């Protein structure tokens, strides 16, 4: 059930992937396509999207013994400090690896005692994003067949470069769907959260990611709530950003910086009323966030229906709207 290639390679437009709509009040599920999204929203509802653009964050690094490893950049901590993932390789503290074009990575310390993630200092001949667009490639995992250009990993509203992996819940949006939403009176606002690598181990909590919620977006959310309309988060990255910027009453305020917030069912979600998300393996952190929106029984019903109908998973797959 893994989506091994973009829908365009399967003869579909971006907005022709399937959409399951699950109703929490009665566990009812409705099967549709993403183009039908406006039909499930009301005039005055607000979709909050993540406008972070995906960067080609995978590099080939050469170690001192001339062996090559894949190095995935994840989160920028400072101008030259990054959380990185040497894929399927053990590195040593103080080890230095060569990067293309005269660059280098110095592995400083494990990140938060991780066995997999490191804090590294990057020494690059150019600023990081132009460098990556010259030498990097999109991060991909073994279930994806073939190589796809970075444009394949962008949402149509991506604006601010910084995500190591695509905020994939928004990939199906097209100009046509956005126009249909506007015609129905559905509003859109943006936050930014630069998504890091998603290949967490089961025991790993989500790590720091940079986010920004602007005053304009907070005012739009406040106005939406004051009129009794819904705030729909497009993806778990949006939930993390909004919750990081909200107080205990759910009031969202302007904020930016690194967030290490972990959202659990016990904590709950205060800033959004519904969630659009992809289908993914139920890792502990991802499942915990979904259970903050809907109880486990509801999610089991939705996922069972998705499995029965062959919904596709991962960044090129189908979508679930929990309302």
Coordinates of C-alpha atoms in Angstrom, one line a residue:
X1 CA 0.0 0.0 0.0
X2 CA 3.0 2.3 -0.2
X3 CA 2.8 5.0 -2.9
X4 CA 6.0 4.2 -4.7
X5 CA 5.8 7.1 -7.2
X6 CA 4.0 10.5 -7.5
X7 CA 0.4 10.3 -8.6
X8 CA 1.4 12.1 -11.8
X9 CA 3.5 9.0 -12.7
X10 CA 0.3 6.9 -12.2
X11 CA -1.7 9.0 -14.7
X12 CA -3.3 11.2 -12.0
X13 CA -3.2 14.9 -11.3
X14 CA -2.0 16.0 -7.9
X15 CA -5.5 16.7 -6.8
X16 CA -6.9 13.4 -8.0
X17 CA -5.5 11.3 -5.1
X18 CA -8.2 9.9 -2.8
X19 CA -9.6 11.6 0.2
X20 CA -11.2 9.8 3.2
X21 CA -13.3 12.0 5.4
X22 CA -13.8 10.6 8.9
X23 CA -16.5 12.0 11.2
X24 CA -15.5 11.8 14.9
X25 CA -19.1 12.2 16.2
X26 CA -20.3 8.9 14.7
X27 CA -17.2 7.1 13.3
X28 CA -18.6 7.5 9.8
X29 CA -16.2 7.5 6.9
X30 CA -16.8 9.0 3.4
X31 CA -14.6 8.1 0.4
X32 CA -14.0 10.9 -2.1
X33 CA -11.1 12.5 -4.1
X34 CA -9.1 15.5 -3.1
X35 CA -10.9 17.7 -5.6
X36 CA -14.0 17.2 -3.5
X37 CA -12.4 18.8 -0.4
X38 CA -14.5 22.0 -0.7
X39 CA -17.7 20.0 -0.3
X40 CA -16.7 19.0 3.3
X41 CA -15.9 22.6 4.4
X42 CA -18.1 25.5 5.2
X43 CA -17.9 29.2 4.2
X44 CA -15.8 30.9 6.8
X45 CA -13.7 27.8 7.7
X46 CA -10.0 28.3 7.7
X47 CA -7.3 26.0 6.3
X48 CA -3.9 26.6 7.8
X49 CA -1.1 25.4 5.5
X50 CA 2.7 25.1 5.9
X51 CA 4.5 27.3 3.4
X52 CA 7.9 25.8 4.0
X53 CA 9.6 24.7 0.7
X54 CA 11.5 21.4 0.5
X55 CA 15.2 21.6 -0.2
X56 CA 17.4 18.9 -1.7
X57 CA 18.9 17.9 1.7
X58 CA 20.6 14.6 0.8
X59 CA 24.4 14.9 0.1
X60 CA 27.1 12.3 -0.6
X61 CA 29.9 12.6 2.0
X62 CA 33.3 11.0 1.6
X63 CA 35.0 9.7 4.8
X64 CA 38.7 9.7 5.5
X65 CA 39.0 6.1 4.3
X66 CA 37.4 7.2 1.0
X67 CA 34.1 5.3 1.7
X68 CA 30.9 7.2 0.8
X69 CA 27.9 7.7 3.0
X70 CA 24.6 9.5 2.4
X71 CA 24.3 12.5 4.7
X72 CA 20.8 13.9 5.3
X73 CA 20.5 17.5 6.6
X74 CA 17.6 17.8 9.0
X75 CA 17.3 21.0 11.2
X76 CA 19.4 24.1 11.2
X77 CA 20.4 25.0 14.7
X78 CA 22.6 28.0 13.9
X79 CA 24.2 29.5 10.8
X80 CA 26.6 26.6 10.3
X81 CA 25.3 24.0 12.8
X82 CA 22.8 21.4 11.7
X83 CA 21.2 18.2 13.0
X84 CA 22.2 15.6 10.4
X85 CA 21.6 12.0 9.8
X86 CA 24.5 9.8 8.4
X87 CA 22.3 7.2 6.8
X88 CA 23.2 3.6 7.8
X89 CA 26.6 4.6 9.0
X90 CA 28.4 5.0 12.4
X91 CA 30.5 8.1 12.7
X92 CA 32.9 9.2 15.4
X93 CA 32.9 12.4 17.4
X94 CA 35.4 14.8 15.7
X95 CA 35.3 13.0 12.4
X96 CA 35.4 15.1 9.3
X97 CA 33.9 14.1 6.0
X98 CA 34.3 15.8 2.6
X99 CA 31.2 17.2 0.8
X100 CA 30.9 18.0 -2.9
X101 CA 32.2 21.2 -4.3
X102 CA 34.8 21.7 -1.6
X103 CA 32.5 21.5 1.4
X104 CA 33.0 19.5 4.6
X105 CA 31.0 18.3 7.6
X106 CA 32.5 18.0 11.1
X107 CA 30.6 15.7 13.4
X108 CA 30.6 17.4 16.8
X109 CA 28.4 15.4 19.1
X110 CA 25.4 13.0 19.1
X111 CA 22.1 14.9 19.0
X112 CA 20.3 14.5 22.3
X113 CA 22.1 11.2 23.0
X114 CA 20.7 9.8 19.7
X115 CA 22.5 6.8 18.1
X116 CA 21.5 8.1 14.7
X117 CA 21.4 11.9 14.6
X118 CA 24.4 14.2 15.0
X119 CA 25.1 17.9 15.4
X120 CA 27.5 18.8 12.7
X121 CA 29.3 22.0 11.6
X122 CA 29.0 22.5 7.9
X123 CA 31.8 24.2 6.0
X124 CA 30.4 25.2 2.7
X125 CA 31.7 27.3 -0.2
X126 CA 28.3 29.0 -0.5
X127 CA 25.3 29.8 1.6
X128 CA 23.5 26.6 2.4
X129 CA 20.4 26.7 0.1
X130 CA 22.2 27.6 -3.1
X131 CA 24.8 25.0 -2.2
X132 CA 22.1 22.3 -1.7
X133 CA 20.4 23.2 -5.0
X134 CA 23.7 22.7 -6.8
X135 CA 24.9 19.5 -5.0
X136 CA 22.0 18.1 -3.1
X137 CA 19.2 15.8 -4.0
X138 CA 15.8 15.2 -2.5
X139 CA 15.7 12.8 0.5
X140 CA 14.0 9.6 -0.5
X141 CA 13.3 6.3 1.1
X142 CA 13.5 2.8 -0.4
X143 CA 9.8 2.5 -1.0
X144 CA 10.0 5.3 -3.6
X145 CA 10.9 4.0 -7.1
X146 CA 13.1 6.1 -9.3
X147 CA 14.6 9.6 -8.8
X148 CA 12.3 12.6 -8.9
X149 CA 13.3 16.3 -9.2
X150 CA 12.9 18.6 -6.2
X151 CA 9.8 20.1 -7.8
X152 CA 8.0 16.8 -7.2
X153 CA 8.5 17.4 -3.5
X154 CA 7.0 20.9 -3.4
X155 CA 3.5 22.1 -2.5
X156 CA 2.0 24.7 -4.8
X157 CA 2.1 27.3 -2.1
X158 CA 5.7 26.6 -0.9
X159 CA 7.5 29.9 -0.3
X160 CA 10.2 29.7 2.3
X161 CA 13.0 27.1 1.8
X162 CA 14.0 24.9 4.8
X163 CA 12.2 21.6 5.0
X164 CA 14.4 18.5 4.7
X165 CA 11.2 16.5 3.8
X166 CA 8.1 17.8 2.2
X167 CA 5.2 18.8 4.4
X168 CA 3.3 16.2 2.4
X169 CA -0.3 16.7 3.7
X170 CA -0.5 19.7 1.4
X171 CA 0.9 18.1 -1.8
X172 CA -2.5 17.5 -3.3
X173 CA -3.5 21.1 -3.4
X174 CA -3.7 22.6 -6.9
X175 CA -4.7 26.0 -8.2
X176 CA -8.0 24.5 -9.2
X177 CA -8.7 23.3 -5.6
X178 CA -7.6 26.5 -4.1
X179 CA -9.9 28.4 -6.5
X180 CA -12.8 26.1 -5.6
X181 CA -12.2 26.7 -1.9
X182 CA -12.1 30.4 -2.3
X183 CA -15.4 30.3 -4.3
X184 CA -17.0 28.4 -1.5
X185 CA -15.8 31.0 1.0
X186 CA -13.1 28.9 2.7
X187 CA -10.2 30.9 3.9
X188 CA -6.5 30.0 3.9
X189 CA -3.6 31.2 6.0
X190 CA 0.0 30.0 6.4
X191 CA 2.5 29.2 9.0
X192 CA 6.1 28.0 8.4
X193 CA 7.6 24.9 10.0
X194 CA 10.8 23.5 8.4
X195 CA 10.2 19.8 8.7
X196 CA 13.2 17.6 9.5
X197 CA 13.9 14.0 8.6
X198 CA 10.9 11.8 9.4
X199 CA 12.7 8.5 9.8
X200 CA 12.3 8.4 13.6
X201 CA 12.8 5.2 15.5
X202 CA 9.9 4.0 17.6
X203 CA 11.5 5.2 20.8
X204 CA 12.5 8.6 19.6
X205 CA 10.5 11.7 20.4
X206 CA 10.1 14.4 17.7
X207 CA 13.1 16.7 17.8
X208 CA 13.5 20.4 17.4
X209 CA 12.1 22.1 14.2
X210 CA 12.1 25.8 13.4
X211 CA 8.7 27.5 13.0
X212 CA 7.0 30.9 12.7
X213 CA 3.4 31.9 13.2
X214 CA 2.9 35.5 12.0
X215 CA 0.6 38.1 13.5
X216 CA -1.5 38.1 10.3
X217 CA -2.1 34.4 10.7
X218 CA -3.0 34.7 14.3
X219 CA -5.5 37.4 13.6
X220 CA -7.1 35.3 10.9
X221 CA -7.4 32.4 13.3
X222 CA -8.9 34.6 16.0
X223 CA -11.5 36.0 13.6
X224 CA -12.4 32.5 12.4
X225 CA -12.9 31.3 15.9
X226 CA -14.9 34.3 17.0
X227 CA -17.4 33.6 14.2
X228 CA -17.8 30.0 15.2
X229 CA -16.0 28.5 12.2
X230 CA -13.4 25.7 12.2
X231 CA -9.7 25.9 11.9
X232 CA -8.4 23.0 9.9
X233 CA -4.7 22.1 10.1
X234 CA -3.1 20.9 6.9
X235 CA -0.7 18.4 8.3
X236 CA 0.9 17.6 11.6
X237 CA 3.6 20.2 11.0
X238 CA 0.9 22.9 11.2
X239 CA -0.5 21.4 14.4
X240 CA 3.0 21.5 16.0
X241 CA 3.5 25.1 15.0
X242 CA 0.1 26.3 16.1
X243 CA 0.3 24.5 19.4
X244 CA 3.8 25.8 20.0
X245 CA 2.4 29.3 19.6
X246 CA -0.8 28.9 21.7
X247 CA -1.6 29.3 25.3
X248 CA -3.6 26.9 27.5
X249 CA -6.8 28.4 26.3
X250 CA -5.9 27.7 22.7
X251 CA -5.3 31.4 21.8
X252 CA -2.6 31.5 19.1
X253 CA -0.1 34.3 19.3
X254 CA 2.8 35.4 17.0
X255 CA 5.9 33.2 17.7
X256 CA 9.0 31.9 16.1
X257 CA 12.0 29.8 17.0
X258 CA 12.8 26.2 17.6
X259 CA 10.1 24.0 19.0
X260 CA 10.5 20.6 20.7
X261 CA 6.9 20.3 21.6
X262 CA 5.5 16.8 21.8
X263 CA 1.7 16.6 21.3
X264 CA 0.0 13.7 23.1
X265 CA -3.7 12.7 23.8
X266 CA -3.2 13.7 27.4
X267 CA -2.1 17.2 26.4
X268 CA -4.7 17.5 23.6
X269 CA -4.9 20.0 20.7
X270 CA -6.3 23.5 21.5
X271 CA -5.6 25.5 18.4
X272 CA -7.2 23.5 15.6
X273 CA -10.6 21.8 15.2
X274 CA -9.8 19.4 12.3
X275 CA -6.8 17.8 10.6
X276 CA -5.9 16.9 7.1
X277 CA -3.1 14.3 7.1
X278 CA -1.6 11.5 5.1
X279 CA -1.6 7.8 5.9
X280 CA 1.6 6.7 7.7
X281 CA 2.9 3.9 9.8
X282 CA 1.6 4.4 13.3
X283 CA 4.8 5.4 14.9
X284 CA 4.4 6.4 18.5
X285 CA 4.8 10.2 18.0
X286 CA 2.6 10.3 14.9
X287 CA -0.1 8.2 16.4
X288 CA 0.0 10.2 19.6
X289 CA -0.7 13.4 17.7
X290 CA -3.6 11.8 15.7
X291 CA -5.0 10.5 19.0
X292 CA -5.0 14.1 20.3
X293 CA -7.6 14.8 17.6
X294 CA -9.5 11.5 17.6
X295 CA -9.7 8.5 20.0
X296 CA -7.9 5.3 19.0
X297 CA -11.2 3.5 18.1
X298 CA -12.0 6.2 15.6
X299 CA -8.5 5.9 14.1
X300 CA -8.8 2.2 13.9
X301 CA -12.1 2.4 12.0
X302 CA -10.6 4.9 9.6
X303 CA -7.4 3.0 9.0
X304 CA -9.3 -0.3 8.6
X305 CA -11.5 1.3 6.0
X306 CA -8.4 2.7 4.2
X307 CA -6.7 -0.7 4.2
X308 CA -9.9 -2.3 2.9
X309 CA -10.1 0.1 0.0
X310 CA -6.3 0.1 -0.8
X311 CA -5.6 3.7 0.1
X312 CA -1.9 4.5 -0.5
X313 CA 0.5 5.7 2.2
X314 CA 3.3 8.2 2.5
X315 CA 4.2 11.4 0.8
X316 CA 2.8 10.5 -2.6
X317 CA -0.3 8.7 -1.2
X318 CA -3.9 9.5 -0.3
X319 CA -5.2 11.7 2.4
X320 CA -7.4 11.6 5.5
X321 CA -9.6 14.5 6.8
X322 CA -10.6 14.1 10.4
X323 CA -13.5 16.4 11.2

